[in-house]
């Protein structure tokens, strides 16, 4: 991908839909076919708007992670178009890297530094920050995720929830306005889930654009402005959470979480 995007070119980019919402990402007819013949995305068309909290739900293998990898330019589509703030990805690689951060499914794989502070500093250092400015960024990011005081800690000794919060700190330290969270609750116990949910709530209050990929709707649906159902590489439905769930008929491997767990005998996912 080519580099260097000036603010001027970004300002020129047309990226508004009729309702006035600014489409941060515009994805059109996106197809991904792997060399082994697997058609993992079969023509996805989707807008992601600035400042929204978008929940993309879909069962294992539906294409959630792959779709985000394509959005970030980490994998090339077989066909279709992706625009970020109105520009094709190859014309905005630097802006994309600066503005959009992804917290991967496997928090361990994202750890780079020997200490929590070093790990958080990695991204902003790459953006050219150093000295006091870098130190301030790192402190602010660690504070935002509640890891202040753990700067000298070895990241691998953090709990699962803390590791995920560390990954978010790295994204915040880079100044990313958009945060993509891939299966943010995977392998977390209840306190870990609560930690991550508090962070999601804070990011939302801070007006970040949030994209959350999960099949665990019951944990986070309350925060979603919009729900997208992805199934076998196709978007089957999208809209307000309530209306999408009302249309669901137990299809697409997504379970409607609006059921009561008040009685012990209800505490099972086996209907
Ligand atoms: N390199 C590859 N070669 C062939 N197929 C691939 C490759 N990478 C991904 N796939 C396929 O693409 C599909 C979508 O995968 P993806 O990881 O996006 O699913 P997902 O929705 O994130 O699932 P999960 O909930 O398990 O994380 C899967 O069927 C997967 O096997
Ligand atoms: Mg995935």
Coordinates of C-alpha atoms and ligand atoms in Angstrom, one line a residue:
X1 CA 0.0 0.0 0.0
X2 CA 1.3 3.5 -0.7
X3 CA 1.9 6.0 2.0
X4 CA 1.5 9.6 2.8
X5 CA -1.9 11.1 3.0
X6 CA -2.2 14.8 3.6
X7 CA -5.0 16.3 5.6
X8 CA -5.9 18.2 2.5
X9 CA -6.7 15.0 0.5
X10 CA -8.7 13.7 3.5
X11 CA -10.7 16.9 3.7
X12 CA -11.6 16.7 0.0
X13 CA -12.8 13.2 0.3
X14 CA -16.6 12.9 -0.1
X15 CA -17.9 10.6 2.6
X16 CA -21.3 11.6 3.6
X17 CA -24.6 9.8 3.1
X18 CA -27.9 11.6 2.7
X19 CA -28.8 11.5 6.4
X20 CA -25.6 13.5 7.2
X21 CA -23.9 10.6 9.0
X22 CA -20.3 10.3 7.9
X23 CA -19.3 6.9 6.6
X24 CA -15.9 6.2 8.0
X25 CA -15.7 2.9 6.1
X26 CA -17.7 2.2 3.0
X27 CA -17.5 -1.4 1.9
X28 CA -19.1 -2.5 -1.4
X29 CA -19.6 -6.0 -2.9
X30 CA -16.6 -7.3 -1.0
X31 CA -15.5 -10.8 -2.0
X32 CA -12.7 -12.9 -0.6
X33 CA -11.9 -16.3 -2.1
X34 CA -8.9 -18.1 -0.8
X35 CA -6.6 -20.2 -3.0
X36 CA -8.1 -23.3 -1.6
X37 CA -11.4 -22.2 -3.1
X38 CA -13.0 -21.1 0.2
X39 CA -15.4 -18.2 -0.6
X40 CA -15.1 -16.6 2.9
X41 CA -16.8 -13.4 2.0
X42 CA -19.5 -13.5 -0.7
X43 CA -20.2 -9.9 -1.5
X44 CA -20.4 -7.7 1.6
X45 CA -21.8 -4.2 1.4
X46 CA -21.6 -2.2 4.6
X47 CA -21.1 1.3 5.9
X48 CA -19.5 2.0 9.3
X49 CA -20.4 5.5 10.6
X50 CA -18.2 7.8 12.6
X51 CA -19.0 7.7 16.3
X52 CA -21.3 4.7 16.2
X53 CA -21.0 1.5 18.2
X54 CA -21.5 -1.3 15.6
X55 CA -21.9 -4.8 16.7
X56 CA -21.2 -7.5 14.1
X57 CA -22.5 -10.8 15.2
X58 CA -22.0 -14.1 13.5
X59 CA -21.1 -17.7 14.4
X60 CA -17.6 -19.2 14.1
X61 CA -16.2 -18.9 10.6
X62 CA -18.8 -16.4 9.5
X63 CA -16.1 -14.0 8.3
X64 CA -16.0 -11.4 11.1
X65 CA -12.2 -11.3 11.6
X66 CA -11.5 -11.6 7.9
X67 CA -13.8 -8.6 7.2
X68 CA -11.9 -6.5 9.7
X69 CA -8.5 -7.7 8.3
X70 CA -9.6 -6.5 4.9
X71 CA -10.8 -3.2 6.3
X72 CA -7.4 -2.6 7.8
X73 CA -5.6 -3.6 4.6
X74 CA -4.0 -6.7 6.3
X75 CA -5.4 -8.9 3.5
X76 CA -6.4 -8.1 0.0
X77 CA -10.0 -8.6 -1.3
X78 CA -10.6 -10.8 -4.4
X79 CA -13.2 -8.3 -5.6
X80 CA -15.1 -5.3 -4.4
X81 CA -14.3 -1.9 -2.9
X82 CA -13.3 -0.6 0.5
X83 CA -13.1 3.2 1.2
X84 CA -11.9 4.8 4.3
X85 CA -13.1 8.4 4.7
X86 CA -14.0 8.4 1.1
X87 CA -10.7 7.2 -0.2
X88 CA -9.6 3.8 -1.5
X89 CA -7.3 2.0 1.1
X90 CA -4.2 2.3 -1.1
X91 CA -4.5 6.1 -0.9
X92 CA -4.9 6.3 2.9
X93 CA -2.7 3.7 4.4
X94 CA -0.9 6.0 6.9
X95 CA -4.2 7.6 8.1
X96 CA -5.8 4.2 8.4
X97 CA -2.9 3.0 10.6
X98 CA -3.0 6.1 12.7
X99 CA -6.7 6.3 13.2
X100 CA -8.0 2.8 13.4
X101 CA -6.8 0.3 16.0
X102 CA -7.7 -3.3 16.3
X103 CA -7.7 -5.4 19.4
X104 CA -7.2 -8.9 18.2
X105 CA -9.0 -12.1 19.4
X106 CA -5.8 -13.4 20.9
X107 CA -4.6 -10.7 23.3
X108 CA -1.3 -12.6 23.9
X109 CA -0.4 -12.4 20.2
X110 CA -0.6 -8.6 20.4
X111 CA 2.0 -8.3 23.2
X112 CA 5.3 -6.8 22.0
X113 CA 6.9 -5.1 24.9
X114 CA 8.8 -6.4 28.0
X115 CA 6.8 -4.2 30.3
X116 CA 3.3 -2.8 30.2
X117 CA 4.6 0.8 29.6
X118 CA 7.0 -0.4 26.8
X119 CA 4.2 -2.3 25.1
X120 CA 1.9 0.7 25.2
X121 CA 4.6 3.0 23.9
X122 CA 5.3 0.8 20.8
X123 CA 2.6 2.3 18.5
X124 CA 3.1 6.0 19.3
X125 CA 6.9 5.5 19.1
X126 CA 6.4 4.2 15.5
X127 CA 4.4 7.3 14.8
X128 CA 7.5 9.3 15.7
X129 CA 6.7 10.4 19.3
X130 CA 9.4 10.5 21.9
X131 CA 10.4 12.0 25.2
X132 CA 7.8 13.7 27.4
X133 CA 5.1 13.6 24.7
X134 CA 5.5 9.8 24.5
X135 CA 5.5 9.5 28.2
X136 CA 2.4 11.5 28.6
X137 CA 0.6 9.5 25.9
X138 CA 1.5 6.2 27.6
X139 CA 0.4 7.4 31.1
X140 CA -2.9 8.8 29.8
X141 CA -3.6 5.6 27.9
X142 CA -2.8 3.3 30.9
X143 CA -4.9 5.5 33.1
X144 CA -7.8 5.3 30.6
X145 CA -7.8 1.5 30.8
X146 CA -7.2 1.4 34.6
X147 CA -3.6 0.0 34.3
X148 CA -1.9 3.0 35.8
X149 CA 0.6 1.8 38.4
X150 CA 1.3 -1.4 36.4
X151 CA 3.7 0.2 33.9
X152 CA 6.7 -1.9 35.0
X153 CA 4.7 -5.1 35.1
X154 CA 5.5 -8.0 32.7
X155 CA 2.5 -8.1 30.2
X156 CA 2.5 -11.9 30.2
X157 CA 1.8 -11.9 33.9
X158 CA -1.4 -9.8 33.5
X159 CA -4.8 -11.5 33.7
X160 CA -6.8 -12.1 30.5
X161 CA -9.0 -9.0 31.1
X162 CA -5.9 -6.9 31.8
X163 CA -4.2 -8.1 28.7
X164 CA -7.1 -7.0 26.6
X165 CA -7.2 -3.7 28.3
X166 CA -3.4 -3.4 27.6
X167 CA -4.1 -3.9 23.9
X168 CA -6.7 -1.1 24.1
X169 CA -4.2 1.1 25.8
X170 CA -1.8 0.6 22.8
X171 CA -4.6 1.7 20.5
X172 CA -5.5 4.7 22.6
X173 CA -1.8 5.7 22.9
X174 CA -1.7 5.9 19.2
X175 CA -4.6 8.3 19.3
X176 CA -6.9 6.0 17.4
X177 CA -10.4 7.4 16.9
X178 CA -11.8 4.0 16.0
X179 CA -11.4 0.8 17.9
X180 CA -12.2 -2.6 16.6
X181 CA -12.6 -5.3 19.2
X182 CA -12.5 -8.8 18.0
X183 CA -14.2 -11.2 20.4
X184 CA -13.5 -9.0 23.4
X185 CA -14.9 -11.5 25.9
X186 CA -13.2 -14.6 24.7
X187 CA -11.7 -16.6 27.6
X188 CA -12.7 -14.0 30.2
X189 CA -14.4 -14.8 33.5
X190 CA -17.1 -12.6 34.8
X191 CA -14.8 -9.9 36.4
X192 CA -12.8 -9.9 33.2
X193 CA -15.9 -9.3 31.1
X194 CA -17.0 -6.5 33.4
X195 CA -13.6 -4.9 33.1
X196 CA -13.8 -4.9 29.3
X197 CA -17.4 -3.7 29.4
X198 CA -16.5 -0.7 31.5
X199 CA -13.9 0.1 29.0
X200 CA -16.3 -0.2 26.1
X201 CA -18.7 2.1 28.0
X202 CA -15.9 4.6 28.6
X203 CA -14.8 4.5 24.9
X204 CA -18.4 5.0 23.8
X205 CA -18.8 8.0 26.2
X206 CA -15.5 9.3 24.7
X207 CA -17.2 9.3 21.3
X208 CA -14.9 6.8 19.7
X209 CA -16.2 4.8 16.8
X210 CA -16.5 1.2 18.0
X211 CA -16.8 -2.0 16.0
X212 CA -17.3 -5.1 18.2
X213 CA -17.2 -8.5 16.7
X214 CA -18.8 -11.2 18.8
X215 CA -21.4 -13.9 19.0
X216 CA -21.9 -13.1 22.7
X217 CA -24.7 -10.6 22.3
X218 CA -26.0 -11.0 25.8
X219 CA -22.8 -9.3 27.1
X220 CA -22.8 -6.2 25.1
X221 CA -25.9 -5.6 23.0
X222 CA -27.0 -2.8 25.3
X223 CA -24.1 -0.6 24.0
X224 CA -24.7 -1.2 20.3
X225 CA -26.2 1.5 18.1
X226 CA -26.6 -1.0 15.2
X227 CA -26.5 -4.7 14.8
X228 CA -25.2 -6.6 11.8
X229 CA -25.7 -10.3 11.3
X230 CA -22.9 -12.0 9.3
X231 CA -23.4 -15.6 8.2
X232 CA -21.2 -17.6 5.9
X233 CA -19.6 -14.5 4.4
X234 CA -22.9 -12.7 3.8
X235 CA -24.7 -9.9 5.7
X236 CA -28.1 -11.4 6.4
X237 CA -29.5 -8.4 8.3
X238 CA -28.6 -5.1 9.7
X239 CA -30.3 -2.3 11.6
X240 CA -31.4 -1.4 15.2
X241 CA -30.8 -4.3 17.6
X242 CA -34.4 -4.7 18.5
X243 CA -35.7 -4.9 14.9
X244 CA -32.9 -7.2 13.8
X245 CA -33.5 -9.6 16.7
X246 CA -37.3 -9.5 16.0
X247 CA -36.6 -10.7 12.5
X248 CA -34.2 -13.5 13.6
X249 CA -35.8 -16.9 13.6
X250 CA -33.0 -18.8 15.3
X251 CA -31.0 -18.6 12.1
X252 CA -27.5 -17.8 11.2
X253 CA -26.0 -19.2 14.4
X254 CA -27.0 -16.1 16.4
X255 CA -29.0 -16.6 19.5
X256 CA -31.5 -13.9 20.6
X257 CA -30.3 -13.0 24.1
X258 CA -33.6 -11.6 25.3
X259 CA -34.5 -14.4 27.5
X260 CA -34.9 -14.6 31.3
X261 CA -32.4 -16.4 33.4
X262 CA -34.3 -15.9 36.6
X263 CA -34.9 -19.5 37.4
X264 CA -32.2 -22.2 37.7
X265 CA -34.0 -24.4 35.2
X266 CA -33.7 -21.6 32.6
X267 CA -29.9 -21.5 32.9
X268 CA -29.0 -23.4 29.8
X269 CA -28.5 -22.5 26.2
X270 CA -30.2 -25.8 25.2
X271 CA -33.7 -24.7 24.2
Ligands
LIG1 N1 -5.9 -18.3 4.9 C1 -7.1 -18.9 4.8 N2 -7.3 -19.9 3.9 C2 -8.5 -20.5 3.7 N3 -9.6 -20.1 4.4 C3 -9.5 -19.2 5.3 C4 -8.2 -18.5 5.6 N4 -8.4 -17.6 6.5 C5 -9.7 -17.7 6.9 N5 -10.3 -18.6 6.2 C6 -11.8 -19.0 6.3 O1 -12.6 -17.8 6.2 C7 -13.7 -18.0 7.0 C8 -14.0 -16.9 7.9 O2 -13.0 -16.8 8.9 P1 -13.0 -15.8 10.1 O3 -11.7 -16.0 10.9 O4 -13.2 -14.4 9.6 O5 -14.3 -16.2 11.0 P2 -14.8 -15.5 12.3 O6 -16.2 -15.1 12.0 O7 -13.9 -14.5 12.8 O8 -14.9 -16.8 13.3 P3 -14.6 -16.9 14.8 O9 -15.9 -16.5 15.5 O10 -14.3 -18.3 15.0 O11 -13.5 -16.0 15.2 C9 -13.6 -19.3 7.7 O12 -14.3 -20.3 7.1 C10 -12.1 -19.6 7.6 O13 -11.9 -21.0 7.6
LIG2 MG1 -12.8 -14.3 14.5

